[in-house]
């Protein structure tokens, strides 16, 4: 049994195997109606709890559909309806859930909630996003890059905007999959220094470049995300928008990247803020494949967690 807590906490060879497995899983059910069971049913007789303390469209639906296609059953739980962390300790909830279900996916605020759940659960726990990281998203992004342009190893990936939870997992992936990453964010919204140092120790180039045009020069992949995350206080919204305006991904900025560079966004996007509709709907954008690939990548993650 394995927990999937973060990309930097998972063996690089296991991550590579999961991406290859996701490619195989995706190919195997190409063109089938969404309700068709997968030919392989590794989650037959398995019950999976999907816990959400924050809103979600992609994570909720892709995990739910993924479990069902693999033959399992799901239970979607809202954190606010549970005793989680207020009626009882996270550890006690983890012990109890482990008696009812075979795997737990949780989207939460504090990373400590995820870690406490994993420490005390006797079934695998998957990180469906915390304030600090979003590893399932980045597994889907690696799959998406590779199905369009082949191996991501040695490529130049550029992040623009807030140094948030999504770029944290992208930095971890740079270290594990061996690509270079440039982060272009204002001084006050840089990613965690510890994550940057970790990736550099793995031997990849991590550049911090506050000038967005310079950052994007020669990029193979350009990535951005919302300027205000779910855990950020709404009172910072106006200040953040002022700070981040120069980092909007538009056609002029994309012109600095390689001509065949891809554009990704984990979604939900704020059209006209961090990215223009012209880029989102343009020929370099692979955002819908990226969203679809949550399903395939997470199937590989769940199989790895259960040793299947
Ligand atoms: N990208 C992502 O995790 O989307 P949701 O918040 O809709 O799950
Ligand atoms: N950074 C965003 C990602 C949403 C999928 C957030 O945490 O709100």
mmCIF file of C-alpha atoms and ligand atoms in Angstrom:
data_model
loop_
_atom_site.group_PDB
_atom_site.id
_atom_site.type_symbol
_atom_site.label_atom_id
_atom_site.label_comp_id
_atom_site.label_asym_id
_atom_site.label_seq_id
_atom_site.Cartn_x
_atom_site.Cartn_y
_atom_site.Cartn_z
ATOM 1 C CA UNK A 1 0.000 0.000 0.000
ATOM 2 C CA UNK A 2 1.294 3.473 -0.955
ATOM 3 C CA UNK A 3 0.094 6.974 -0.116
ATOM 4 C CA UNK A 4 0.296 9.491 -2.970
ATOM 5 C CA UNK A 5 1.071 12.634 -1.006
ATOM 6 C CA UNK A 6 3.450 14.563 -3.230
ATOM 7 C CA UNK A 7 5.613 14.249 -6.320
ATOM 8 C CA UNK A 8 8.869 14.888 -4.437
ATOM 9 C CA UNK A 9 7.940 12.199 -1.899
ATOM 10 C CA UNK A 10 7.382 9.523 -4.567
ATOM 11 C CA UNK A 11 10.165 7.565 -6.297
ATOM 12 C CA UNK A 12 11.028 8.959 -9.725
ATOM 13 C CA UNK A 13 10.857 5.454 -11.230
ATOM 14 C CA UNK A 14 7.364 4.938 -9.782
ATOM 15 C CA UNK A 15 6.242 8.293 -11.209
ATOM 16 C CA UNK A 16 7.585 7.347 -14.644
ATOM 17 C CA UNK A 17 5.846 3.990 -14.444
ATOM 18 C CA UNK A 18 2.555 5.754 -13.530
ATOM 19 C CA UNK A 19 2.794 8.067 -16.564
ATOM 20 C CA UNK A 20 3.494 5.126 -18.879
ATOM 21 C CA UNK A 21 0.620 3.210 -17.299
ATOM 22 C CA UNK A 22 -1.686 6.234 -17.773
ATOM 23 C CA UNK A 23 -0.812 6.317 -21.490
ATOM 24 C CA UNK A 24 -1.654 2.622 -21.775
ATOM 25 C CA UNK A 25 -4.924 3.021 -19.813
ATOM 26 C CA UNK A 26 -5.994 5.972 -21.969
ATOM 27 C CA UNK A 27 -5.265 4.159 -25.247
ATOM 28 C CA UNK A 28 -7.083 1.013 -24.090
ATOM 29 C CA UNK A 29 -10.458 2.745 -23.733
ATOM 30 C CA UNK A 30 -10.237 5.286 -26.565
ATOM 31 C CA UNK A 31 -13.595 6.078 -28.148
ATOM 32 C CA UNK A 32 -15.702 4.180 -25.603
ATOM 33 C CA UNK A 33 -18.758 5.862 -24.039
ATOM 34 C CA UNK A 34 -17.806 7.236 -20.612
ATOM 35 C CA UNK A 35 -19.968 4.725 -18.767
ATOM 36 C CA UNK A 36 -18.235 1.706 -20.298
ATOM 37 C CA UNK A 37 -16.202 -0.201 -17.700
ATOM 38 C CA UNK A 38 -12.461 -0.534 -18.394
ATOM 39 C CA UNK A 39 -11.444 -3.947 -19.750
ATOM 40 C CA UNK A 40 -9.367 -4.347 -16.571
ATOM 41 C CA UNK A 41 -11.255 -3.917 -13.291
ATOM 42 C CA UNK A 42 -8.524 -3.402 -10.657
ATOM 43 C CA UNK A 43 -10.902 -1.618 -8.265
ATOM 44 C CA UNK A 44 -13.631 -4.278 -8.365
ATOM 45 C CA UNK A 45 -15.187 -4.577 -4.880
ATOM 46 C CA UNK A 46 -13.299 -1.475 -3.702
ATOM 47 C CA UNK A 47 -14.918 1.505 -1.992
ATOM 48 C CA UNK A 48 -13.210 4.900 -2.293
ATOM 49 C CA UNK A 49 -13.963 8.017 -0.197
ATOM 50 C CA UNK A 50 -13.517 11.358 -1.953
ATOM 51 C CA UNK A 51 -13.388 14.154 0.644
ATOM 52 C CA UNK A 52 -13.673 17.820 -0.321
ATOM 53 C CA UNK A 53 -13.076 20.704 2.039
ATOM 54 C CA UNK A 54 -12.867 23.077 -0.962
ATOM 55 C CA UNK A 55 -14.886 23.334 -4.193
ATOM 56 C CA UNK A 56 -13.919 21.174 -7.185
ATOM 57 C CA UNK A 57 -15.176 20.231 -10.627
ATOM 58 C CA UNK A 58 -12.318 18.319 -12.290
ATOM 59 C CA UNK A 59 -10.950 16.501 -9.257
ATOM 60 C CA UNK A 60 -14.386 15.470 -8.044
ATOM 61 C CA UNK A 61 -15.661 14.214 -11.387
ATOM 62 C CA UNK A 62 -12.431 12.653 -12.682
ATOM 63 C CA UNK A 63 -11.845 10.642 -9.495
ATOM 64 C CA UNK A 64 -15.480 9.566 -9.333
ATOM 65 C CA UNK A 65 -15.594 8.477 -12.980
ATOM 66 C CA UNK A 66 -12.132 6.898 -12.758
ATOM 67 C CA UNK A 67 -13.013 4.714 -9.787
ATOM 68 C CA UNK A 68 -16.273 3.604 -11.404
ATOM 69 C CA UNK A 69 -14.644 2.787 -14.752
ATOM 70 C CA UNK A 70 -12.120 0.630 -12.848
ATOM 71 C CA UNK A 71 -14.961 -1.269 -11.181
ATOM 72 C CA UNK A 72 -14.998 0.435 -7.767
ATOM 73 C CA UNK A 73 -17.578 2.466 -5.893
ATOM 74 C CA UNK A 74 -17.255 6.018 -4.580
ATOM 75 C CA UNK A 75 -18.567 8.102 -1.757
ATOM 76 C CA UNK A 76 -18.195 11.872 -2.243
ATOM 77 C CA UNK A 77 -18.028 13.613 1.128
ATOM 78 C CA UNK A 78 -18.012 17.302 1.947
ATOM 79 C CA UNK A 79 -15.599 18.166 4.765
ATOM 80 C CA UNK A 80 -18.117 20.526 6.334
ATOM 81 C CA UNK A 81 -20.663 17.713 6.716
ATOM 82 C CA UNK A 82 -18.151 15.516 8.551
ATOM 83 C CA UNK A 83 -16.648 15.601 12.024
ATOM 84 C CA UNK A 84 -13.260 16.107 10.327
ATOM 85 C CA UNK A 85 -11.025 18.197 12.556
ATOM 86 C CA UNK A 86 -13.818 19.766 14.602
ATOM 87 C CA UNK A 87 -16.021 16.972 15.994
ATOM 88 C CA UNK A 88 -12.990 14.687 16.382
ATOM 89 C CA UNK A 89 -9.307 14.641 15.481
ATOM 90 C CA UNK A 90 -8.217 14.011 11.886
ATOM 91 C CA UNK A 91 -6.418 10.910 13.190
ATOM 92 C CA UNK A 92 -9.654 9.461 14.567
ATOM 93 C CA UNK A 93 -11.527 10.140 11.322
ATOM 94 C CA UNK A 94 -8.679 8.408 9.465
ATOM 95 C CA UNK A 95 -8.893 5.331 11.705
ATOM 96 C CA UNK A 96 -12.681 5.121 11.299
ATOM 97 C CA UNK A 97 -12.734 5.657 7.515
ATOM 98 C CA UNK A 98 -10.098 2.941 7.130
ATOM 99 C CA UNK A 99 -12.659 0.457 8.523
ATOM 100 C CA UNK A 100 -15.218 1.421 5.829
ATOM 101 C CA UNK A 101 -13.285 2.240 2.664
ATOM 102 C CA UNK A 102 -10.266 0.932 0.746
ATOM 103 C CA UNK A 103 -8.782 4.294 -0.276
ATOM 104 C CA UNK A 104 -9.185 7.976 0.609
ATOM 105 C CA UNK A 105 -8.693 11.008 -1.646
ATOM 106 C CA UNK A 106 -8.766 14.332 0.176
ATOM 107 C CA UNK A 107 -8.777 17.972 -0.941
ATOM 108 C CA UNK A 108 -8.083 20.181 2.023
ATOM 109 C CA UNK A 109 -6.621 23.462 3.241
ATOM 110 C CA UNK A 110 -3.692 22.745 5.565
ATOM 111 C CA UNK A 111 -1.142 20.186 4.480
ATOM 112 C CA UNK A 112 -1.090 18.963 8.085
ATOM 113 C CA UNK A 113 -4.648 17.599 7.604
ATOM 114 C CA UNK A 114 -3.479 15.440 4.687
ATOM 115 C CA UNK A 115 -0.393 14.265 6.571
ATOM 116 C CA UNK A 116 -2.315 13.409 9.726
ATOM 117 C CA UNK A 117 -4.858 11.505 7.644
ATOM 118 C CA UNK A 118 -2.081 9.523 5.946
ATOM 119 C CA UNK A 119 -0.257 8.824 9.198
ATOM 120 C CA UNK A 120 -3.301 7.304 10.860
ATOM 121 C CA UNK A 121 -5.137 5.694 7.919
ATOM 122 C CA UNK A 122 -4.472 2.038 7.218
ATOM 123 C CA UNK A 123 -5.571 2.515 3.578
ATOM 124 C CA UNK A 124 -3.891 4.649 0.873
ATOM 125 C CA UNK A 125 -4.427 8.416 1.029
ATOM 126 C CA UNK A 126 -4.202 10.612 -2.089
ATOM 127 C CA UNK A 127 -3.554 14.367 -2.113
ATOM 128 C CA UNK A 128 -6.322 16.021 -4.150
ATOM 129 C CA UNK A 129 -4.853 19.511 -3.483
ATOM 130 C CA UNK A 130 -3.748 21.354 -0.371
ATOM 131 C CA UNK A 131 -2.763 24.989 0.089
ATOM 132 C CA UNK A 132 0.804 23.868 -0.640
ATOM 133 C CA UNK A 133 0.718 21.355 -3.522
ATOM 134 C CA UNK A 134 -1.425 19.732 -6.243
ATOM 135 C CA UNK A 135 0.400 16.584 -7.396
ATOM 136 C CA UNK A 136 -2.461 14.868 -9.298
ATOM 137 C CA UNK A 137 -2.754 17.929 -11.536
ATOM 138 C CA UNK A 138 0.895 17.825 -12.454
ATOM 139 C CA UNK A 139 0.809 14.088 -13.222
ATOM 140 C CA UNK A 140 -1.932 14.912 -15.771
ATOM 141 C CA UNK A 141 0.192 17.775 -17.130
ATOM 142 C CA UNK A 142 3.216 15.509 -17.684
ATOM 143 C CA UNK A 143 0.994 13.000 -19.483
ATOM 144 C CA UNK A 144 -0.445 15.807 -21.626
ATOM 145 C CA UNK A 145 2.949 17.223 -22.571
ATOM 146 C CA UNK A 146 4.319 13.812 -23.496
ATOM 147 C CA UNK A 147 1.358 12.749 -25.620
ATOM 148 C CA UNK A 148 1.758 15.921 -27.698
ATOM 149 C CA UNK A 149 5.535 16.372 -27.856
ATOM 150 C CA UNK A 150 7.253 13.249 -26.463
ATOM 151 C CA UNK A 151 9.544 13.074 -23.460
ATOM 152 C CA UNK A 152 9.551 16.144 -21.209
ATOM 153 C CA UNK A 153 13.128 15.438 -20.083
ATOM 154 C CA UNK A 154 15.425 18.404 -20.753
ATOM 155 C CA UNK A 155 12.602 20.686 -21.953
ATOM 156 C CA UNK A 156 12.084 24.281 -20.836
ATOM 157 C CA UNK A 157 8.886 24.782 -18.844
ATOM 158 C CA UNK A 158 7.871 28.319 -17.878
ATOM 159 C CA UNK A 159 5.421 29.254 -15.137
ATOM 160 C CA UNK A 160 3.874 32.726 -15.035
ATOM 161 C CA UNK A 161 2.044 34.353 -12.143
ATOM 162 C CA UNK A 162 1.458 33.363 -8.556
ATOM 163 C CA UNK A 163 4.027 31.037 -6.937
ATOM 164 C CA UNK A 164 1.226 28.791 -5.671
ATOM 165 C CA UNK A 165 0.384 25.133 -4.932
ATOM 166 C CA UNK A 166 0.295 24.122 -8.604
ATOM 167 C CA UNK A 167 3.756 25.479 -9.421
ATOM 168 C CA UNK A 168 5.056 23.814 -6.248
ATOM 169 C CA UNK A 169 4.153 20.398 -7.682
ATOM 170 C CA UNK A 170 5.505 21.463 -11.086
ATOM 171 C CA UNK A 171 8.858 22.278 -9.426
ATOM 172 C CA UNK A 172 8.810 18.822 -7.804
ATOM 173 C CA UNK A 173 8.110 17.272 -11.208
ATOM 174 C CA UNK A 174 11.059 19.174 -12.731
ATOM 175 C CA UNK A 175 13.318 17.419 -10.222
ATOM 176 C CA UNK A 176 11.753 13.984 -10.750
ATOM 177 C CA UNK A 177 11.236 14.015 -14.531
ATOM 178 C CA UNK A 178 14.367 16.041 -15.318
ATOM 179 C CA UNK A 179 13.146 19.225 -17.020
ATOM 180 C CA UNK A 180 14.222 22.846 -16.547
ATOM 181 C CA UNK A 181 11.773 25.279 -15.044
ATOM 182 C CA UNK A 182 11.647 29.065 -15.121
ATOM 183 C CA UNK A 183 9.299 30.804 -12.729
ATOM 184 C CA UNK A 184 8.235 34.337 -13.516
ATOM 185 C CA UNK A 185 6.470 35.922 -10.572
ATOM 186 C CA UNK A 186 6.764 39.218 -8.705
ATOM 187 C CA UNK A 187 9.251 39.230 -5.787
ATOM 188 C CA UNK A 188 6.409 38.994 -3.263
ATOM 189 C CA UNK A 189 4.713 35.954 -4.851
ATOM 190 C CA UNK A 190 7.655 33.615 -5.401
ATOM 191 C CA UNK A 191 7.330 29.864 -4.838
ATOM 192 C CA UNK A 192 8.622 28.311 -1.613
ATOM 193 C CA UNK A 193 12.412 28.589 -1.498
ATOM 194 C CA UNK A 194 12.706 25.098 -0.011
ATOM 195 C CA UNK A 195 11.004 23.538 -3.043
ATOM 196 C CA UNK A 196 13.279 25.457 -5.424
ATOM 197 C CA UNK A 197 16.348 24.310 -3.476
ATOM 198 C CA UNK A 198 15.097 20.709 -3.508
ATOM 199 C CA UNK A 199 14.747 20.678 -7.318
ATOM 200 C CA UNK A 200 18.153 22.303 -7.798
ATOM 201 C CA UNK A 201 19.695 19.584 -5.669
ATOM 202 C CA UNK A 202 18.176 17.052 -8.059
ATOM 203 C CA UNK A 203 20.304 18.668 -10.766
ATOM 204 C CA UNK A 204 17.728 20.573 -12.848
ATOM 205 C CA UNK A 205 17.875 24.276 -13.657
ATOM 206 C CA UNK A 206 15.343 26.355 -11.730
ATOM 207 C CA UNK A 207 15.420 29.979 -12.882
ATOM 208 C CA UNK A 208 13.607 32.774 -11.110
ATOM 209 C CA UNK A 209 13.060 35.533 -13.687
ATOM 210 C CA UNK A 210 10.786 38.415 -12.777
ATOM 211 C CA UNK A 211 10.620 39.684 -16.384
ATOM 212 C CA UNK A 212 7.891 37.628 -18.147
ATOM 213 C CA UNK A 213 9.145 38.232 -21.714
ATOM 214 C CA UNK A 214 12.663 37.089 -20.830
ATOM 215 C CA UNK A 215 11.274 34.110 -18.921
ATOM 216 C CA UNK A 216 9.237 32.796 -21.848
ATOM 217 C CA UNK A 217 12.125 33.035 -24.358
ATOM 218 C CA UNK A 218 12.579 29.600 -25.990
ATOM 219 C CA UNK A 219 9.941 27.864 -23.836
ATOM 220 C CA UNK A 220 8.603 24.422 -24.806
ATOM 221 C CA UNK A 221 5.667 24.765 -22.428
ATOM 222 C CA UNK A 222 4.011 27.835 -20.875
ATOM 223 C CA UNK A 223 1.847 27.333 -17.776
ATOM 224 C CA UNK A 224 -0.220 29.650 -15.615
ATOM 225 C CA UNK A 225 -2.994 29.505 -13.009
ATOM 226 C CA UNK A 226 -5.441 31.754 -11.228
ATOM 227 C CA UNK A 227 -3.966 34.778 -9.460
ATOM 228 C CA UNK A 228 -6.063 34.161 -6.341
ATOM 229 C CA UNK A 229 -6.286 30.589 -5.049
ATOM 230 C CA UNK A 230 -9.114 29.105 -2.983
ATOM 231 C CA UNK A 231 -7.154 29.471 0.243
ATOM 232 C CA UNK A 232 -6.118 33.085 -0.443
ATOM 233 C CA UNK A 233 -8.021 35.816 1.306
ATOM 234 C CA UNK A 234 -10.361 37.644 -1.073
ATOM 235 C CA UNK A 235 -9.190 40.924 0.474
ATOM 236 C CA UNK A 236 -5.866 40.477 -1.338
ATOM 237 C CA UNK A 237 -7.603 40.166 -4.702
ATOM 238 C CA UNK A 238 -7.173 43.742 -5.935
ATOM 239 C CA UNK A 239 -3.555 43.959 -4.779
ATOM 240 C CA UNK A 240 -2.704 40.652 -6.423
ATOM 241 C CA UNK A 241 -4.326 41.679 -9.676
ATOM 242 C CA UNK A 242 -2.226 44.843 -9.706
ATOM 243 C CA UNK A 243 0.931 42.897 -8.919
ATOM 244 C CA UNK A 244 0.279 40.181 -11.495
ATOM 245 C CA UNK A 245 -1.142 42.133 -14.431
ATOM 246 C CA UNK A 246 2.213 42.065 -16.267
ATOM 247 C CA UNK A 247 2.257 38.259 -16.094
ATOM 248 C CA UNK A 248 -0.926 37.726 -18.126
ATOM 249 C CA UNK A 249 -0.376 35.119 -20.851
ATOM 250 C CA UNK A 250 -1.470 36.717 -24.130
ATOM 251 C CA UNK A 251 -0.518 36.171 -27.774
ATOM 252 C CA UNK A 252 2.315 38.713 -27.567
ATOM 253 C CA UNK A 253 3.880 36.830 -24.649
ATOM 254 C CA UNK A 254 3.388 33.424 -26.311
ATOM 255 C CA UNK A 255 5.291 34.787 -29.349
ATOM 256 C CA UNK A 256 8.473 34.741 -27.200
ATOM 257 C CA UNK A 257 8.159 30.964 -26.697
ATOM 258 C CA UNK A 258 9.127 28.358 -29.311
ATOM 259 C CA UNK A 259 6.689 28.407 -32.225
ATOM 260 C CA UNK A 260 5.410 24.936 -31.282
ATOM 261 C CA UNK A 261 5.261 25.619 -27.518
ATOM 262 C CA UNK A 262 2.219 24.291 -25.684
ATOM 263 C CA UNK A 263 0.027 26.278 -23.279
ATOM 264 C CA UNK A 264 -1.451 24.709 -20.125
ATOM 265 C CA UNK A 265 -3.716 25.862 -17.295
ATOM 266 C CA UNK A 266 -5.068 23.509 -14.626
ATOM 267 C CA UNK A 267 -8.446 25.324 -14.707
ATOM 268 C CA UNK A 268 -10.680 26.879 -13.512
ATOM 269 C CA UNK A 269 -9.383 29.884 -15.491
ATOM 270 C CA UNK A 270 -10.314 33.523 -15.257
ATOM 271 C CA UNK A 271 -10.471 34.547 -18.884
ATOM 272 C CA UNK A 272 -8.992 38.003 -19.410
ATOM 273 C CA UNK A 273 -7.050 37.881 -16.138
ATOM 274 C CA UNK A 274 -4.133 35.402 -15.977
ATOM 275 C CA UNK A 275 -4.736 34.358 -19.608
ATOM 276 C CA UNK A 276 -6.582 35.763 -22.604
ATOM 277 C CA UNK A 277 -9.330 33.797 -24.355
ATOM 278 C CA UNK A 278 -7.264 34.038 -27.518
ATOM 279 C CA UNK A 279 -4.495 31.910 -25.925
ATOM 280 C CA UNK A 280 -6.895 29.578 -24.093
ATOM 281 C CA UNK A 281 -8.821 28.814 -27.276
ATOM 282 C CA UNK A 282 -5.803 29.116 -29.591
ATOM 283 C CA UNK A 283 -3.826 26.434 -31.425
ATOM 284 C CA UNK A 284 -1.103 26.060 -28.766
ATOM 285 C CA UNK A 285 -3.542 25.428 -25.929
ATOM 286 C CA UNK A 286 -3.955 21.842 -24.694
ATOM 287 C CA UNK A 287 -6.158 22.684 -21.708
ATOM 288 C CA UNK A 288 -9.000 20.305 -22.560
ATOM 289 C CA UNK A 289 -6.616 17.373 -23.010
ATOM 290 C CA UNK A 290 -5.066 18.410 -19.706
ATOM 291 C CA UNK A 291 -8.458 18.265 -17.982
ATOM 292 C CA UNK A 292 -9.278 14.892 -19.580
ATOM 293 C CA UNK A 293 -5.910 13.503 -18.543
ATOM 294 C CA UNK A 294 -6.739 13.966 -14.872
ATOM 295 C CA UNK A 295 -8.910 10.880 -15.351
ATOM 296 C CA UNK A 296 -6.228 8.694 -16.930
ATOM 297 C CA UNK A 297 -3.325 9.867 -14.761
ATOM 298 C CA UNK A 298 -5.294 9.365 -11.540
ATOM 299 C CA UNK A 299 -6.273 5.851 -12.558
ATOM 300 C CA UNK A 300 -2.556 5.052 -12.718
ATOM 301 C CA UNK A 301 -2.023 6.773 -9.347
ATOM 302 C CA UNK A 302 -4.855 4.789 -7.726
ATOM 303 C CA UNK A 303 -3.557 1.482 -9.124
ATOM 304 C CA UNK A 304 -0.069 2.271 -7.779
ATOM 305 C CA UNK A 305 -1.540 3.147 -4.376
ATOM 306 C CA UNK A 306 -3.282 -0.228 -4.184
ATOM 307 C CA UNK A 307 -0.385 -2.161 -5.707
ATOM 308 C CA UNK A 308 -2.495 -3.096 -8.750
HETATM 309 N N1 LIG B 1 -7.690 21.679 -11.705
HETATM 310 C C1 LIG B 1 -8.475 21.292 -10.674
HETATM 311 O O1 LIG B 1 -8.030 20.671 -9.695
HETATM 312 O O2 LIG B 1 -9.773 21.648 -10.831
HETATM 313 P P1 LIG B 1 -10.946 21.534 -9.743
HETATM 314 O O3 LIG B 1 -10.671 22.567 -8.686
HETATM 315 O O4 LIG B 1 -12.201 21.811 -10.525
HETATM 316 O O5 LIG B 1 -10.925 20.157 -9.153
HETATM 317 N N1 LIG B 2 -4.243 27.332 -7.308
HETATM 318 C C1 LIG B 2 -5.625 26.950 -7.415
HETATM 319 C C2 LIG B 2 -5.755 25.638 -8.102
HETATM 320 C C3 LIG B 2 -7.172 25.155 -8.317
HETATM 321 C C4 LIG B 2 -7.253 23.844 -8.995
HETATM 322 C C5 LIG B 2 -6.262 26.918 -6.045
HETATM 323 O O1 LIG B 2 -5.652 26.359 -5.115
HETATM 324 O O2 LIG B 2 -7.338 27.480 -5.881
#
